[in-house]
Short mmCIF file of N, CA and C in Angstrom, two decimals:
data_model
loop_
_atom_site.label_atom_id
_atom_site.label_comp_id
_atom_site.label_asym_id
_atom_site.label_seq_id
_atom_site.Cartn_x
_atom_site.Cartn_y
_atom_site.Cartn_z
N MET A 16 7.59 -2.68 2.63
CA MET A 16 6.23 -2.77 3.10
C MET A 16 5.65 -1.36 3.22
N ILE A 17 4.40 -1.23 2.87
CA ILE A 17 3.69 0.04 3.01
C ILE A 17 2.39 -0.23 3.75
N LEU A 18 2.13 0.53 4.80
CA LEU A 18 0.87 0.46 5.52
C LEU A 18 0.05 1.69 5.17
N LEU A 19 -1.24 1.46 4.93
CA LEU A 19 -2.15 2.56 4.63
C LEU A 19 -3.37 2.46 5.53
N ARG A 20 -3.81 3.58 6.02
CA ARG A 20 -5.08 3.65 6.73
C ARG A 20 -6.02 4.52 5.92
N VAL A 21 -7.20 3.97 5.66
CA VAL A 21 -8.21 4.69 4.89
C VAL A 21 -9.52 4.66 5.67
N SER A 22 -10.45 5.41 5.19
CA SER A 22 -11.77 5.40 5.78
C SER A 22 -12.37 4.00 5.64
N PRO A 23 -13.05 3.52 6.67
CA PRO A 23 -13.66 2.20 6.58
C PRO A 23 -14.82 2.15 5.58
N GLU A 24 -15.25 3.30 5.10
CA GLU A 24 -16.33 3.36 4.11
C GLU A 24 -15.87 2.94 2.71
N ASN A 25 -14.57 2.95 2.47
CA ASN A 25 -14.05 2.59 1.16
C ASN A 25 -14.18 1.09 0.92
N PRO A 26 -14.47 0.68 -0.33
CA PRO A 26 -14.58 -0.75 -0.61
C PRO A 26 -13.22 -1.45 -0.52
N ALA A 27 -13.12 -2.45 0.35
CA ALA A 27 -11.86 -3.14 0.60
C ALA A 27 -11.28 -3.73 -0.68
N ASP A 28 -12.12 -4.33 -1.51
CA ASP A 28 -11.60 -4.97 -2.72
C ASP A 28 -10.96 -3.96 -3.66
N LEU A 29 -11.51 -2.76 -3.76
CA LEU A 29 -10.93 -1.74 -4.63
C LEU A 29 -9.63 -1.20 -4.05
N VAL A 30 -9.60 -0.96 -2.75
CA VAL A 30 -8.37 -0.50 -2.10
C VAL A 30 -7.24 -1.50 -2.35
N MET A 31 -7.51 -2.76 -2.13
CA MET A 31 -6.51 -3.80 -2.29
C MET A 31 -6.08 -3.95 -3.75
N LYS A 32 -7.02 -3.83 -4.66
CA LYS A 32 -6.72 -3.94 -6.10
C LYS A 32 -5.76 -2.83 -6.53
N ILE A 33 -6.04 -1.61 -6.13
CA ILE A 33 -5.20 -0.46 -6.50
C ILE A 33 -3.78 -0.63 -5.94
N MET A 34 -3.69 -1.02 -4.69
CA MET A 34 -2.37 -1.19 -4.07
C MET A 34 -1.57 -2.28 -4.78
N LEU A 35 -2.22 -3.40 -5.07
CA LEU A 35 -1.53 -4.51 -5.74
C LEU A 35 -1.12 -4.13 -7.16
N GLU A 36 -2.00 -3.48 -7.90
CA GLU A 36 -1.66 -3.06 -9.27
C GLU A 36 -0.47 -2.11 -9.28
N ALA A 37 -0.41 -1.21 -8.32
CA ALA A 37 0.72 -0.27 -8.26
C ALA A 37 2.02 -1.04 -8.13
N ALA A 38 2.05 -2.02 -7.24
CA ALA A 38 3.27 -2.82 -7.05
C ALA A 38 3.60 -3.65 -8.28
N GLN A 39 2.59 -4.26 -8.87
CA GLN A 39 2.81 -5.11 -10.04
C GLN A 39 3.35 -4.32 -11.23
N GLN A 40 2.97 -3.07 -11.34
CA GLN A 40 3.37 -2.27 -12.49
C GLN A 40 4.70 -1.55 -12.30
N HIS A 41 5.22 -1.55 -11.07
CA HIS A 41 6.49 -0.86 -10.83
C HIS A 41 7.63 -1.72 -11.36
N PRO A 42 8.52 -1.15 -12.18
CA PRO A 42 9.57 -1.96 -12.81
C PRO A 42 10.59 -2.56 -11.85
N LYS A 43 10.72 -2.02 -10.66
CA LYS A 43 11.71 -2.56 -9.72
C LYS A 43 11.13 -3.58 -8.73
N VAL A 44 9.82 -3.73 -8.74
CA VAL A 44 9.19 -4.71 -7.85
C VAL A 44 9.22 -6.07 -8.52
N LEU A 45 9.72 -7.06 -7.79
CA LEU A 45 9.83 -8.41 -8.34
C LEU A 45 8.46 -9.07 -8.51
N ALA A 46 8.34 -9.87 -9.58
CA ALA A 46 7.12 -10.64 -9.80
C ALA A 46 7.14 -11.93 -8.98
N ASP A 47 8.34 -12.36 -8.59
CA ASP A 47 8.47 -13.58 -7.79
C ASP A 47 9.52 -13.34 -6.71
N PRO A 48 9.15 -13.29 -5.46
CA PRO A 48 7.81 -13.56 -4.94
C PRO A 48 6.83 -12.44 -5.29
N PHE A 49 5.60 -12.84 -5.49
CA PHE A 49 4.54 -11.95 -5.92
C PHE A 49 4.21 -10.93 -4.83
N PRO A 50 3.98 -9.65 -5.19
CA PRO A 50 3.54 -8.67 -4.19
C PRO A 50 2.21 -9.14 -3.56
N ALA A 51 1.95 -8.70 -2.36
CA ALA A 51 0.73 -9.12 -1.66
C ALA A 51 0.14 -7.95 -0.89
N VAL A 52 -1.18 -7.93 -0.82
CA VAL A 52 -1.89 -6.93 -0.02
C VAL A 52 -2.79 -7.69 0.94
N ILE A 53 -2.76 -7.28 2.20
CA ILE A 53 -3.68 -7.85 3.17
C ILE A 53 -4.48 -6.74 3.84
N PHE A 54 -5.69 -7.08 4.20
CA PHE A 54 -6.54 -6.21 5.00
C PHE A 54 -6.15 -6.50 6.44
N LYS A 55 -5.28 -5.65 6.99
CA LYS A 55 -4.60 -5.94 8.24
C LYS A 55 -5.47 -5.75 9.48
N ASP A 56 -6.26 -4.67 9.49
CA ASP A 56 -7.01 -4.35 10.71
C ASP A 56 -8.08 -3.31 10.38
N PHE A 57 -9.04 -3.17 11.26
CA PHE A 57 -10.03 -2.11 11.08
C PHE A 57 -10.64 -1.76 12.43
N GLY A 58 -11.24 -0.61 12.45
CA GLY A 58 -11.95 -0.13 13.63
C GLY A 58 -13.07 0.76 13.16
N PRO A 59 -13.74 1.42 14.07
CA PRO A 59 -14.86 2.27 13.67
C PRO A 59 -14.45 3.47 12.82
N THR A 60 -13.17 3.87 12.90
CA THR A 60 -12.74 5.07 12.18
C THR A 60 -11.66 4.81 11.13
N TYR A 61 -11.24 3.56 10.94
CA TYR A 61 -10.17 3.28 9.99
C TYR A 61 -10.24 1.84 9.48
N ALA A 62 -9.61 1.64 8.33
CA ALA A 62 -9.32 0.31 7.79
C ALA A 62 -7.85 0.35 7.39
N GLU A 63 -7.09 -0.66 7.78
CA GLU A 63 -5.65 -0.66 7.55
C GLU A 63 -5.26 -1.80 6.61
N TYR A 64 -4.44 -1.46 5.63
CA TYR A 64 -3.98 -2.42 4.62
C TYR A 64 -2.47 -2.42 4.57
N ARG A 65 -1.90 -3.59 4.27
CA ARG A 65 -0.45 -3.70 4.16
C ARG A 65 -0.08 -4.27 2.79
N LEU A 66 0.78 -3.53 2.10
CA LEU A 66 1.34 -3.96 0.82
C LEU A 66 2.76 -4.45 1.09
N THR A 67 3.03 -5.69 0.72
CA THR A 67 4.36 -6.26 0.85
C THR A 67 4.88 -6.55 -0.55
N PHE A 68 6.13 -6.19 -0.79
CA PHE A 68 6.74 -6.41 -2.09
C PHE A 68 8.22 -6.65 -1.91
N TRP A 69 8.86 -7.19 -2.94
CA TRP A 69 10.27 -7.53 -2.87
C TRP A 69 11.03 -6.87 -4.00
N LEU A 70 12.29 -6.56 -3.72
CA LEU A 70 13.17 -5.88 -4.67
C LEU A 70 14.47 -6.67 -4.83
N ASP A 71 15.12 -6.52 -5.98
CA ASP A 71 16.45 -7.11 -6.18
C ASP A 71 17.49 -6.41 -5.33
N ASP A 72 17.36 -5.09 -5.21
CA ASP A 72 18.37 -4.28 -4.53
C ASP A 72 17.72 -3.55 -3.36
N VAL A 73 18.10 -3.93 -2.15
CA VAL A 73 17.52 -3.33 -0.96
C VAL A 73 17.76 -1.82 -0.88
N SER A 74 18.79 -1.33 -1.53
CA SER A 74 19.05 0.11 -1.50
C SER A 74 17.96 0.91 -2.23
N ASP A 75 17.11 0.23 -3.01
CA ASP A 75 16.01 0.90 -3.72
C ASP A 75 14.74 1.01 -2.87
N ARG A 76 14.74 0.45 -1.67
CA ARG A 76 13.48 0.34 -0.93
C ARG A 76 12.83 1.68 -0.61
N LEU A 77 13.62 2.69 -0.25
CA LEU A 77 13.02 3.99 0.08
C LEU A 77 12.46 4.68 -1.15
N SER A 78 13.21 4.68 -2.24
CA SER A 78 12.73 5.35 -3.45
C SER A 78 11.52 4.62 -4.03
N VAL A 79 11.56 3.30 -4.05
CA VAL A 79 10.42 2.55 -4.59
C VAL A 79 9.20 2.73 -3.70
N SER A 80 9.38 2.68 -2.38
CA SER A 80 8.26 2.90 -1.47
C SER A 80 7.64 4.27 -1.68
N SER A 81 8.47 5.27 -1.87
CA SER A 81 7.98 6.63 -2.12
C SER A 81 7.20 6.70 -3.44
N GLU A 82 7.76 6.11 -4.48
CA GLU A 82 7.09 6.10 -5.78
C GLU A 82 5.76 5.36 -5.70
N LEU A 83 5.72 4.24 -5.00
CA LEU A 83 4.47 3.49 -4.86
C LEU A 83 3.43 4.29 -4.09
N ARG A 84 3.84 4.97 -3.03
CA ARG A 84 2.89 5.80 -2.29
C ARG A 84 2.28 6.88 -3.18
N SER A 85 3.11 7.50 -4.01
CA SER A 85 2.61 8.54 -4.92
C SER A 85 1.62 7.97 -5.92
N ILE A 86 1.94 6.82 -6.48
CA ILE A 86 1.05 6.17 -7.44
C ILE A 86 -0.28 5.80 -6.77
N ILE A 87 -0.19 5.19 -5.60
CA ILE A 87 -1.40 4.77 -4.89
C ILE A 87 -2.25 5.97 -4.51
N LYS A 88 -1.62 7.01 -4.01
CA LYS A 88 -2.35 8.23 -3.62
C LYS A 88 -3.10 8.82 -4.81
N ALA A 89 -2.45 8.87 -5.96
CA ALA A 89 -3.10 9.41 -7.16
C ALA A 89 -4.28 8.54 -7.60
N ARG A 90 -4.08 7.22 -7.56
CA ARG A 90 -5.17 6.30 -7.94
C ARG A 90 -6.33 6.39 -6.96
N PHE A 91 -6.02 6.52 -5.67
CA PHE A 91 -7.08 6.68 -4.68
C PHE A 91 -7.88 7.95 -4.97
N ALA A 92 -7.20 9.02 -5.32
CA ALA A 92 -7.90 10.28 -5.64
C ALA A 92 -8.83 10.08 -6.83
N GLU A 93 -8.35 9.38 -7.85
CA GLU A 93 -9.19 9.11 -9.03
C GLU A 93 -10.44 8.33 -8.67
N GLU A 94 -10.32 7.40 -7.75
CA GLU A 94 -11.44 6.53 -7.36
C GLU A 94 -12.22 7.07 -6.16
N GLU A 95 -11.83 8.26 -5.70
CA GLU A 95 -12.46 8.90 -4.54
C GLU A 95 -12.38 8.04 -3.29
N ILE A 96 -11.24 7.39 -3.12
CA ILE A 96 -10.98 6.62 -1.90
C ILE A 96 -10.38 7.58 -0.89
N GLU A 97 -10.98 7.63 0.27
CA GLU A 97 -10.60 8.60 1.28
C GLU A 97 -9.50 8.07 2.19
N LEU A 98 -8.33 8.72 2.11
CA LEU A 98 -7.26 8.47 3.08
C LEU A 98 -7.60 9.20 4.36
N LEU A 99 -7.15 8.68 5.48
CA LEU A 99 -7.39 9.37 6.74
C LEU A 99 -6.57 10.64 6.80
N PRO A 100 -7.07 11.68 7.47
CA PRO A 100 -6.38 12.96 7.48
C PRO A 100 -5.06 12.96 8.24
N GLN A 101 -4.91 12.16 9.27
CA GLN A 101 -3.65 12.13 10.02
C GLN A 101 -3.00 10.77 9.87
N ALA A 102 -1.71 10.80 9.62
CA ALA A 102 -0.93 9.57 9.48
C ALA A 102 -1.59 8.62 8.48
N ALA A 103 -2.07 9.18 7.37
CA ALA A 103 -2.79 8.38 6.39
C ALA A 103 -1.90 7.33 5.76
N ILE A 104 -0.67 7.69 5.49
CA ILE A 104 0.23 6.73 4.88
C ILE A 104 1.40 6.51 5.83
N LEU A 105 1.51 5.30 6.31
CA LEU A 105 2.55 4.94 7.25
C LEU A 105 3.58 4.08 6.53
N ALA A 106 4.83 4.29 6.81
CA ALA A 106 5.87 3.47 6.20
C ALA A 106 6.66 2.78 7.29
N GLY A 107 6.84 1.49 7.12
CA GLY A 107 7.64 0.74 8.06
C GLY A 107 6.92 0.46 9.35
N SER A 108 7.59 -0.28 10.21
CA SER A 108 7.09 -0.62 11.53
C SER A 108 8.24 -1.32 12.22
N LEU A 109 7.92 -2.17 13.16
CA LEU A 109 8.96 -2.96 13.79
C LEU A 109 9.51 -3.98 12.81
N GLU A 110 8.71 -4.31 11.77
CA GLU A 110 9.16 -5.21 10.74
C GLU A 110 10.00 -4.40 9.75
N SER A 111 10.87 -5.06 9.01
CA SER A 111 11.71 -4.33 8.05
C SER A 111 10.92 -3.97 6.81
N ASP A 112 11.30 -2.87 6.17
CA ASP A 112 10.70 -2.48 4.89
C ASP A 112 11.11 -3.47 3.83
N SER A 113 10.28 -3.57 2.80
CA SER A 113 10.63 -4.44 1.67
C SER A 113 11.15 -3.64 0.53
#
């Protein structure tokens, strides 16, 4: 799982599309179950999205999560999607990583 906080000014549909495409195109991310992106939360200064994906080998979760963050960050830069300056990309939570 990857959590991202971006500026609330960014279009939600584009943010979600980029995150989902990154997961779908990664060779180690399973197509079934299908990766999913949800618009988890928002406030006056942030919008938070969660990308959930599944792998055959749990030992790949850190490397795949890192690779996906890099891909998403690059795509966001291309589309001028603004990540928040502090703690822009969060990994994990009380829930387990995928």
